[in-house]
Amino acid sequence: MMNNIVFATNNENKLREAREILSPLGIEVISQREAGADCDPEENGIDFAENALIKARAVYEIVKCPVIADDSGLCVDALDGRPGVFSARYAPKGQECTKLLSEMKDIPDDKRGAYFKCTIAYIDSDGYFTVSGKCVGKIDYEEHGTNGFGYDPIFIYGDKTLAEMSAEDKNKISHRGNALQRLYDELKKKGE
Ligand code: IMP
């Protein structure tokens, strides 16, 4: 199995989580910046998989070695799946939780279900594949915890928000953790 993968992202949090999960499995994750791939393609796909492929292809064209890209977001039941693929653009950075809490303020407990989804695209000289992971929970009434990023302080899994969990505990149950584990399983099969 190959040991180095370039992660097509400029998001330090995604990079950190991928490293936390893949390094112990013997895969070194190199950032797009470290690999010298300076690009930020328009994410105009209709779903997570299309957007992940757009990002992975753009970097693969430059580095020509194994690349992964992650497209992820939060889908809220009461908002018909919004913000979904638009999660990164839903509100100015740092204001996503406040905005979502205000949209959800009159939604009762039993209708606050939501899930995170993460699709990872992998490309190398043989072609590409995608894997996905999901994390099902609900939206809190206020922010709790300071770990993680994005919507973590308002997403409840079990009896805690993701921002109240350690990185290690979040990685065990998160959409990205699940998708990265599936990626590893596919790469292992491919290498056998
Ligand atoms: P994109 O995949 O770069 O389009 O951005 C996905 C957006 O979804 C991020 O900017 C976050 O706002 C949100 N998101 C994705 N994964 C997580 C997570 O693990 N925790 C909290 N927010 C997330």
PDB file of N, CA, C and O in Angstrom, residues 128-154:
ATOM      1  N   TYR A 128     -10.197   6.605 -10.112  1.00  0.00           N
ATOM      2  CA  TYR A 128     -10.678   7.197  -8.857  1.00  0.00           C
ATOM      3  C   TYR A 128     -11.782   6.349  -8.232  1.00  0.00           C
ATOM      4  O   TYR A 128     -12.382   5.500  -8.890  1.00  0.00           O
ATOM      5  N   PHE A 129     -12.027   6.579  -6.931  1.00  0.00           N
ATOM      6  CA  PHE A 129     -13.223   6.040  -6.274  1.00  0.00           C
ATOM      7  C   PHE A 129     -13.620   7.004  -5.166  1.00  0.00           C
ATOM      8  O   PHE A 129     -12.843   7.908  -4.811  1.00  0.00           O
ATOM      9  N   THR A 130     -14.858   6.839  -4.687  1.00  0.00           N
ATOM     10  CA  THR A 130     -15.294   7.678  -3.560  1.00  0.00           C
ATOM     11  C   THR A 130     -15.799   6.776  -2.430  1.00  0.00           C
ATOM     12  O   THR A 130     -16.281   5.664  -2.675  1.00  0.00           O
ATOM     13  N   VAL A 131     -15.679   7.257  -1.211  1.00  0.00           N
ATOM     14  CA  VAL A 131     -16.230   6.586  -0.029  1.00  0.00           C
ATOM     15  C   VAL A 131     -16.921   7.661   0.815  1.00  0.00           C
ATOM     16  O   VAL A 131     -16.542   8.834   0.754  1.00  0.00           O
ATOM     17  N   SER A 132     -17.935   7.244   1.577  1.00  0.00           N
ATOM     18  CA  SER A 132     -18.659   8.227   2.390  1.00  0.00           C
ATOM     19  C   SER A 132     -18.827   7.748   3.819  1.00  0.00           C
ATOM     20  O   SER A 132     -18.783   6.548   4.091  1.00  0.00           O
ATOM     21  N   GLY A 133     -19.045   8.694   4.698  1.00  0.00           N
ATOM     22  CA  GLY A 133     -19.342   8.381   6.095  1.00  0.00           C
ATOM     23  C   GLY A 133     -20.407   9.345   6.589  1.00  0.00           C
ATOM     24  O   GLY A 133     -20.554  10.459   6.070  1.00  0.00           O
ATOM     25  N   LYS A 134     -21.168   8.887   7.589  1.00  0.00           N
ATOM     26  CA  LYS A 134     -22.259   9.698   8.110  1.00  0.00           C
ATOM     27  C   LYS A 134     -22.172   9.726   9.634  1.00  0.00           C
ATOM     28  O   LYS A 134     -21.646   8.774  10.241  1.00  0.00           O
ATOM     29  N   CYS A 135     -22.690  10.769  10.244  1.00  0.00           N
ATOM     30  CA  CYS A 135     -22.771  10.843  11.703  1.00  0.00           C
ATOM     31  C   CYS A 135     -24.140  11.432  12.025  1.00  0.00           C
ATOM     32  O   CYS A 135     -24.429  12.572  11.648  1.00  0.00           O
ATOM     33  N   VAL A 136     -25.000  10.636  12.692  1.00  0.00           N
ATOM     34  CA  VAL A 136     -26.387  11.063  12.917  1.00  0.00           C
ATOM     35  C   VAL A 136     -26.561  11.569  14.342  1.00  0.00           C
ATOM     36  O   VAL A 136     -26.127  10.915  15.297  1.00  0.00           O
ATOM     37  N   GLY A 137     -27.188  12.728  14.474  1.00  0.00           N
ATOM     38  CA  GLY A 137     -27.405  13.306  15.804  1.00  0.00           C
ATOM     39  C   GLY A 137     -28.510  14.329  15.767  1.00  0.00           C
ATOM     40  O   GLY A 137     -29.453  14.193  14.979  1.00  0.00           O
ATOM     41  N   LYS A 138     -28.398  15.365  16.604  1.00  0.00           N
ATOM     42  CA  LYS A 138     -29.410  16.430  16.561  1.00  0.00           C
ATOM     43  C   LYS A 138     -28.815  17.794  16.908  1.00  0.00           C
ATOM     44  O   LYS A 138     -27.699  17.876  17.432  1.00  0.00           O
ATOM     45  N   ILE A 139     -29.593  18.813  16.601  1.00  0.00           N
ATOM     46  CA  ILE A 139     -29.110  20.183  16.805  1.00  0.00           C
ATOM     47  C   ILE A 139     -29.489  20.670  18.204  1.00  0.00           C
ATOM     48  O   ILE A 139     -30.651  20.606  18.608  1.00  0.00           O
ATOM     49  N   ASP A 140     -28.511  21.174  18.917  1.00  0.00           N
ATOM     50  CA  ASP A 140     -28.696  21.693  20.275  1.00  0.00           C
ATOM     51  C   ASP A 140     -29.458  23.034  20.240  1.00  0.00           C
ATOM     52  O   ASP A 140     -29.721  23.573  19.155  1.00  0.00           O
ATOM     53  N   TYR A 141     -29.795  23.564  21.439  1.00  0.00           N
ATOM     54  CA  TYR A 141     -30.466  24.874  21.522  1.00  0.00           C
ATOM     55  C   TYR A 141     -29.471  26.003  21.734  1.00  0.00           C
ATOM     56  O   TYR A 141     -29.788  27.163  21.602  1.00  0.00           O
ATOM     57  N   GLU A 142     -28.262  25.640  22.156  1.00  0.00           N
ATOM     58  CA  GLU A 142     -27.198  26.636  22.301  1.00  0.00           C
ATOM     59  C   GLU A 142     -25.843  25.960  22.106  1.00  0.00           C
ATOM     60  O   GLU A 142     -25.781  24.728  22.057  1.00  0.00           O
ATOM     61  N   GLU A 143     -24.790  26.745  21.979  1.00  0.00           N
ATOM     62  CA  GLU A 143     -23.457  26.172  21.746  1.00  0.00           C
ATOM     63  C   GLU A 143     -22.895  25.564  23.033  1.00  0.00           C
ATOM     64  O   GLU A 143     -23.035  26.160  24.100  1.00  0.00           O
ATOM     65  N   HIS A 144     -22.262  24.393  22.903  1.00  0.00           N
ATOM     66  CA  HIS A 144     -21.576  23.776  24.039  1.00  0.00           C
ATOM     67  C   HIS A 144     -20.231  23.230  23.589  1.00  0.00           C
ATOM     68  O   HIS A 144     -20.175  22.503  22.595  1.00  0.00           O
ATOM     69  N   GLY A 145     -19.174  23.570  24.333  1.00  0.00           N
ATOM     70  CA  GLY A 145     -17.847  23.017  24.047  1.00  0.00           C
ATOM     71  C   GLY A 145     -17.037  23.905  23.113  1.00  0.00           C
ATOM     72  O   GLY A 145     -17.578  24.760  22.402  1.00  0.00           O
ATOM     73  N   THR A 146     -15.728  23.687  23.161  1.00  0.00           N
ATOM     74  CA  THR A 146     -14.827  24.558  22.386  1.00  0.00           C
ATOM     75  C   THR A 146     -13.873  23.767  21.491  1.00  0.00           C
ATOM     76  O   THR A 146     -13.021  24.349  20.827  1.00  0.00           O
ATOM     77  N   ASN A 147     -13.988  22.439  21.471  1.00  0.00           N
ATOM     78  CA  ASN A 147     -13.108  21.656  20.590  1.00  0.00           C
ATOM     79  C   ASN A 147     -13.675  21.662  19.164  1.00  0.00           C
ATOM     80  O   ASN A 147     -14.776  22.132  18.926  1.00  0.00           O
ATOM     81  N   GLY A 148     -12.899  21.095  18.258  1.00  0.00           N
ATOM     82  CA  GLY A 148     -13.402  20.905  16.895  1.00  0.00           C
ATOM     83  C   GLY A 148     -13.512  22.191  16.107  1.00  0.00           C
ATOM     84  O   GLY A 148     -12.794  23.159  16.351  1.00  0.00           O
ATOM     85  N   PHE A 149     -14.467  22.224  15.176  1.00  0.00           N
ATOM     86  CA  PHE A 149     -14.624  23.390  14.297  1.00  0.00           C
ATOM     87  C   PHE A 149     -16.040  23.421  13.735  1.00  0.00           C
ATOM     88  O   PHE A 149     -16.850  22.530  14.003  1.00  0.00           O
ATOM     89  N   GLY A 150     -16.310  24.443  12.950  1.00  0.00           N
ATOM     90  CA  GLY A 150     -17.591  24.548  12.231  1.00  0.00           C
ATOM     91  C   GLY A 150     -18.798  24.402  13.144  1.00  0.00           C
ATOM     92  O   GLY A 150     -18.937  25.115  14.140  1.00  0.00           O
ATOM     93  N   TYR A 151     -19.660  23.443  12.808  1.00  0.00           N
ATOM     94  CA  TYR A 151     -20.922  23.251  13.529  1.00  0.00           C
ATOM     95  C   TYR A 151     -20.786  22.348  14.760  1.00  0.00           C
ATOM     96  O   TYR A 151     -21.793  22.014  15.389  1.00  0.00           O
ATOM     97  N   ASP A 152     -19.564  21.936  15.101  1.00  0.00           N
ATOM     98  CA  ASP A 152     -19.372  21.003  16.222  1.00  0.00           C
ATOM     99  C   ASP A 152     -20.051  21.453  17.528  1.00  0.00           C
ATOM    100  O   ASP A 152     -20.635  20.615  18.226  1.00  0.00           O
ATOM    101  N   PRO A 153     -20.014  22.762  17.900  1.00  0.00           N
ATOM    102  CA  PRO A 153     -20.602  23.152  19.195  1.00  0.00           C
ATOM    103  C   PRO A 153     -22.125  23.003  19.282  1.00  0.00           C
ATOM    104  O   PRO A 153     -22.688  23.065  20.381  1.00  0.00           O
ATOM    105  N   ILE A 154     -22.804  22.813  18.128  1.00  0.00           N
ATOM    106  CA  ILE A 154     -24.272  22.685  18.210  1.00  0.00           C
ATOM    107  C   ILE A 154     -24.770  21.318  17.733  1.00  0.00           C
ATOM    108  O   ILE A 154     -25.971  21.088  17.636  1.00  0.00           O
TER     109      ILE A 154
END
